Amino acid sequence: GEALAVSARVAPLGSRLVLLLVEDLTEARRIEAVRRDFVANVSHELKTPVGALSLLSEAVMDASDDPEAVERFAGRMQIEATRLTSLVQELIDLSRVQNDDPLEDAEPVRVDELVAEAIDRCRHQAGTKQITMAAGGTADLHVWGNRGQLAAALGNLVENAVNYSPARTRVGIAARRVTAAGADHIEIAVTDQGIGISDKDKERIFERFYRVDPARSRATGGTGLGLAIVKHVAASHGGEVTVWSAEGQGSTFTLRLPEAGAARDRAHQQPARD
Ligand code: ADP
């Protein structure tokens, strides 16, 4: 009786261990595949606009006696060139956040300034969709980090909120201080009433080039690199980015960052004496 009871206790534990091991291997293999795919993805993503540009320039030459067609093709060339430019820029941004130590140039950064900058960046796009943007709770909060990187990260989240939301909805940005494990952090939450993200996709959206709907992402000028940049910036600052979402209802992306506390402010202004 006792032996049976023991093996009954061990068996589920054993199978759970095996399961964990299998999951671990699967995860390692997945990460390796993602890494291998990166170069292939970059090539593919670069080839698409370059190929389009080459075809369009041929079309322009063939249509030289049709000014309206030339204008149409030239317009599309401009769109492809813009796409190429933003892709290259995001690749540069990504490699920068992956390689530079952001805390070398760390300083206290005002949250209200970061939020205002992010809203400014999306004002035009939000305006054309009549999306209302509202911010709250940002007064007197400071995060500790690299201003440029933090602005890029928050900007990406707000940009996505606008891009993946239907017209006449609301994007809210709320900040607050939280104390966890004795340390003060600032949480900046970006909430939209957009298309939402399925549980399956939630696990993958932070990967480089992963897009739930590539056609939709491209149509809004997306590169699939935005959230990978956000994730790197958060991690290198000792923070984290998390997502809550319900399909068809909306999403909340929360950026948690270390607070620029009084001690850090002082350390920044004058080197420690002891
Ligand atoms: P992209 O340039 O395509 O926006 P991101 O890395 O910023 O790339 O996001 C990856 C994917 O995650 C997007 O293509 C989209 O499918 C999904 N996504 C990101 N933010 C949101 C959001 N606020 N609501 C719904 N889907 C989102």
mmCIF file of N, CA and C and ligand atoms in Angstrom, residues 90 156-157 159-165 190 192 194-197 201 204-214 216-218 220-230 245 250-253, ligand 1:
data_model
loop_
_atom_site.group_PDB
_atom_site.id
_atom_site.type_symbol
_atom_site.label_atom_id
_atom_site.label_comp_id
_atom_site.label_asym_id
_atom_site.label_seq_id
_atom_site.Cartn_x
_atom_site.Cartn_y
_atom_site.Cartn_z
ATOM 1 N N GLU A 90 14.574 51.054 -38.685
ATOM 2 C CA GLU A 90 14.221 50.170 -37.557
ATOM 3 C C GLU A 90 15.293 49.115 -37.318
ATOM 4 N N ASN A 156 6.635 53.427 -30.009
ATOM 5 C CA ASN A 156 6.208 52.225 -30.725
ATOM 6 C C ASN A 156 4.888 51.682 -30.182
ATOM 7 N N LEU A 157 4.746 51.680 -28.860
ATOM 8 C CA LEU A 157 3.516 51.146 -28.262
ATOM 9 C C LEU A 157 2.304 51.997 -28.635
ATOM 10 N N GLU A 159 2.082 54.054 -31.201
ATOM 11 C CA GLU A 159 1.888 53.928 -32.644
ATOM 12 C C GLU A 159 1.089 52.667 -32.971
ATOM 13 N N ASN A 160 1.446 51.545 -32.347
ATOM 14 C CA ASN A 160 0.706 50.297 -32.559
ATOM 15 C C ASN A 160 -0.744 50.435 -32.117
ATOM 16 N N ALA A 161 -0.961 51.059 -30.963
ATOM 17 C CA ALA A 161 -2.323 51.220 -30.443
ATOM 18 C C ALA A 161 -3.194 51.938 -31.471
ATOM 19 N N VAL A 162 -2.626 52.957 -32.103
ATOM 20 C CA VAL A 162 -3.370 53.710 -33.115
ATOM 21 C C VAL A 162 -3.541 52.867 -34.385
ATOM 22 N N ASN A 163 -2.463 52.209 -34.811
ATOM 23 C CA ASN A 163 -2.502 51.441 -36.059
ATOM 24 C C ASN A 163 -3.464 50.265 -36.017
ATOM 25 N N TYR A 164 -3.585 49.613 -34.866
ATOM 26 C CA TYR A 164 -4.399 48.408 -34.792
ATOM 27 C C TYR A 164 -5.751 48.666 -34.135
ATOM 28 N N SER A 165 -6.240 49.909 -34.285
ATOM 29 C CA SER A 165 -7.553 50.266 -33.753
ATOM 30 C C SER A 165 -8.436 50.818 -34.865
ATOM 31 N N VAL A 190 -0.419 51.453 -22.016
ATOM 32 C CA VAL A 190 -1.043 51.995 -23.231
ATOM 33 C C VAL A 190 -2.224 51.089 -23.576
ATOM 34 N N ASP A 192 -5.736 50.300 -25.802
ATOM 35 C CA ASP A 192 -6.528 50.633 -26.994
ATOM 36 C C ASP A 192 -7.813 49.823 -27.021
ATOM 37 N N GLY A 194 -8.785 48.300 -29.824
ATOM 38 C CA GLY A 194 -8.549 47.815 -31.174
ATOM 39 C C GLY A 194 -8.876 46.355 -31.388
ATOM 40 N N ILE A 195 -8.207 45.757 -32.378
ATOM 41 C CA ILE A 195 -8.549 44.412 -32.831
ATOM 42 C C ILE A 195 -8.163 43.330 -31.823
ATOM 43 N N GLY A 196 -7.250 43.641 -30.925
ATOM 44 C CA GLY A 196 -6.839 42.650 -29.936
ATOM 45 C C GLY A 196 -5.899 41.599 -30.514
ATOM 46 N N ILE A 197 -5.418 40.725 -29.650
ATOM 47 C CA ILE A 197 -4.418 39.723 -30.034
ATOM 48 C C ILE A 197 -4.800 38.394 -29.394
ATOM 49 N N ASP A 201 -0.973 34.250 -30.477
ATOM 50 C CA ASP A 201 -0.107 35.278 -31.061
ATOM 51 C C ASP A 201 0.626 36.095 -29.993
ATOM 52 N N ARG A 204 4.142 35.453 -29.441
ATOM 53 C CA ARG A 204 5.107 35.620 -30.523
ATOM 54 C C ARG A 204 5.314 37.050 -30.992
ATOM 55 N N ILE A 205 4.425 37.970 -30.617
ATOM 56 C CA ILE A 205 4.486 39.319 -31.192
ATOM 57 C C ILE A 205 5.762 40.085 -30.850
ATOM 58 N N PHE A 206 6.479 39.639 -29.818
ATOM 59 C CA PHE A 206 7.712 40.359 -29.464
ATOM 60 C C PHE A 206 8.912 39.850 -30.261
ATOM 61 N N GLU A 207 8.693 38.819 -31.097
ATOM 62 C CA GLU A 207 9.782 38.317 -31.942
ATOM 63 C C GLU A 207 10.004 39.265 -33.117
ATOM 64 N N ARG A 208 11.247 39.315 -33.563
ATOM 65 C CA ARG A 208 11.553 40.160 -34.717
ATOM 66 C C ARG A 208 10.809 39.659 -35.951
ATOM 67 N N PHE A 209 10.146 40.564 -36.626
ATOM 68 C CA PHE A 209 9.415 40.313 -37.876
ATOM 69 C C PHE A 209 8.126 39.520 -37.710
ATOM 70 N N TYR A 210 7.752 39.159 -36.483
ATOM 71 C CA TYR A 210 6.487 38.431 -36.339
ATOM 72 C C TYR A 210 5.322 39.410 -36.423
ATOM 73 N N ARG A 211 4.374 39.119 -37.308
ATOM 74 C CA ARG A 211 3.189 39.947 -37.461
ATOM 75 C C ARG A 211 1.981 39.039 -37.552
ATOM 76 N N VAL A 212 0.921 39.409 -36.861
ATOM 77 C CA VAL A 212 -0.286 38.578 -36.894
ATOM 78 C C VAL A 212 -0.852 38.597 -38.308
ATOM 79 N N ASP A 213 -0.895 39.774 -38.902
ATOM 80 C CA ASP A 213 -1.468 39.944 -40.227
ATOM 81 C C ASP A 213 -0.500 40.796 -41.057
ATOM 82 N N PRO A 214 0.434 40.137 -41.765
ATOM 83 C CA PRO A 214 1.481 40.886 -42.472
ATOM 84 C C PRO A 214 0.926 41.949 -43.417
ATOM 85 N N ARG A 216 -1.869 43.684 -43.174
ATOM 86 C CA ARG A 216 -2.341 44.838 -42.422
ATOM 87 C C ARG A 216 -1.164 45.646 -41.870
ATOM 88 N N SER A 217 -0.161 44.924 -41.372
ATOM 89 C CA SER A 217 1.013 45.594 -40.825
ATOM 90 C C SER A 217 1.697 46.433 -41.899
ATOM 91 N N ARG A 218 1.849 45.858 -43.110
ATOM 92 C CA ARG A 218 2.509 46.588 -44.193
ATOM 93 C C ARG A 218 1.710 47.817 -44.590
ATOM 94 N N THR A 220 0.022 49.726 -42.863
ATOM 95 C CA THR A 220 0.191 50.845 -41.940
ATOM 96 C C THR A 220 1.669 51.210 -41.789
ATOM 97 N N GLY A 221 2.500 50.668 -42.666
ATOM 98 C CA GLY A 221 3.923 51.006 -42.626
ATOM 99 C C GLY A 221 4.694 50.223 -41.581
ATOM 100 N N GLY A 222 4.104 49.133 -41.076
ATOM 101 C CA GLY A 222 4.753 48.340 -40.027
ATOM 102 C C GLY A 222 5.909 47.510 -40.573
ATOM 103 N N THR A 223 6.871 47.225 -39.727
ATOM 104 C CA THR A 223 8.022 46.430 -40.144
ATOM 105 C C THR A 223 8.109 45.121 -39.372
ATOM 106 N N GLY A 224 7.335 44.991 -38.302
ATOM 107 C CA GLY A 224 7.418 43.795 -37.476
ATOM 108 C C GLY A 224 8.584 43.846 -36.493
ATOM 109 N N LEU A 225 9.238 44.999 -36.397
ATOM 110 C CA LEU A 225 10.388 45.111 -35.485
ATOM 111 C C LEU A 225 10.073 45.929 -34.239
ATOM 112 N N GLY A 226 8.970 46.659 -34.270
ATOM 113 C CA GLY A 226 8.641 47.590 -33.188
ATOM 114 C C GLY A 226 8.645 46.958 -31.802
ATOM 115 N N LEU A 227 7.919 45.871 -31.633
ATOM 116 C CA LEU A 227 7.809 45.275 -30.299
ATOM 117 C C LEU A 227 9.110 44.594 -29.863
ATOM 118 N N ALA A 228 9.900 44.114 -30.849
ATOM 119 C CA ALA A 228 11.209 43.547 -30.493
ATOM 120 C C ALA A 228 12.086 44.644 -29.899
ATOM 121 N N ILE A 229 11.983 45.842 -30.465
ATOM 122 C CA ILE A 229 12.747 46.981 -29.938
ATOM 123 C C ILE A 229 12.255 47.327 -28.533
ATOM 124 N N VAL A 230 10.935 47.374 -28.350
ATOM 125 C CA VAL A 230 10.369 47.693 -27.031
ATOM 126 C C VAL A 230 10.857 46.693 -25.982
ATOM 127 N N SER A 245 -4.687 41.261 -23.483
ATOM 128 C CA SER A 245 -5.509 41.555 -24.647
ATOM 129 C C SER A 245 -6.708 40.626 -24.731
ATOM 130 N N GLY A 250 -9.644 44.830 -27.445
ATOM 131 C CA GLY A 250 -8.545 45.765 -27.289
ATOM 132 C C GLY A 250 -7.372 45.165 -26.535
ATOM 133 N N SER A 251 -6.344 45.968 -26.381
ATOM 134 C CA SER A 251 -5.114 45.501 -25.741
ATOM 135 C C SER A 251 -4.575 46.559 -24.794
ATOM 136 N N THR A 252 -3.828 46.084 -23.814
ATOM 137 C CA THR A 252 -3.054 46.985 -22.958
ATOM 138 C C THR A 252 -1.616 46.490 -22.920
ATOM 139 N N PHE A 253 -0.698 47.332 -23.351
ATOM 140 C CA PHE A 253 0.734 47.032 -23.234
ATOM 141 C C PHE A 253 1.267 47.841 -22.061
HETATM 142 P P1 ADP B 1 4.483 46.112 -36.713
HETATM 143 O O1 ADP B 1 5.503 46.966 -37.368
HETATM 144 O O2 ADP B 1 3.924 45.061 -37.616
HETATM 145 O O3 ADP B 1 3.448 46.887 -35.988
HETATM 146 P P2 ADP B 1 5.365 45.226 -34.069
HETATM 147 O O4 ADP B 1 6.565 44.463 -33.684
HETATM 148 O O5 ADP B 1 5.200 46.594 -33.506
HETATM 149 O O6 ADP B 1 5.351 45.252 -35.647
HETATM 150 O O7 ADP B 1 4.084 44.368 -33.701
HETATM 151 C C1 ADP B 1 4.035 43.002 -34.091
HETATM 152 C C2 ADP B 1 2.604 42.574 -34.349
HETATM 153 O O8 ADP B 1 1.864 42.556 -33.128
HETATM 154 C C3 ADP B 1 1.826 43.498 -35.276
HETATM 155 O O9 ADP B 1 2.051 43.208 -36.635
HETATM 156 C C4 ADP B 1 0.392 43.207 -34.859
HETATM 157 O O10 ADP B 1 -0.066 42.040 -35.496
HETATM 158 C C5 ADP B 1 0.516 42.915 -33.365
HETATM 159 N N1 ADP B 1 0.186 44.104 -32.512
HETATM 160 C C6 ADP B 1 1.067 44.969 -31.961
HETATM 161 N N2 ADP B 1 0.436 45.904 -31.221
HETATM 162 C C7 ADP B 1 -0.882 45.633 -31.308
HETATM 163 C C8 ADP B 1 -2.068 46.233 -30.757
HETATM 164 N N3 ADP B 1 -2.011 47.320 -29.962
HETATM 165 N N4 ADP B 1 -3.268 45.661 -31.060
HETATM 166 C C9 ADP B 1 -3.319 44.556 -31.851
HETATM 167 N N5 ADP B 1 -2.261 43.961 -32.400
HETATM 168 C C10 ADP B 1 -1.049 44.480 -32.139
#
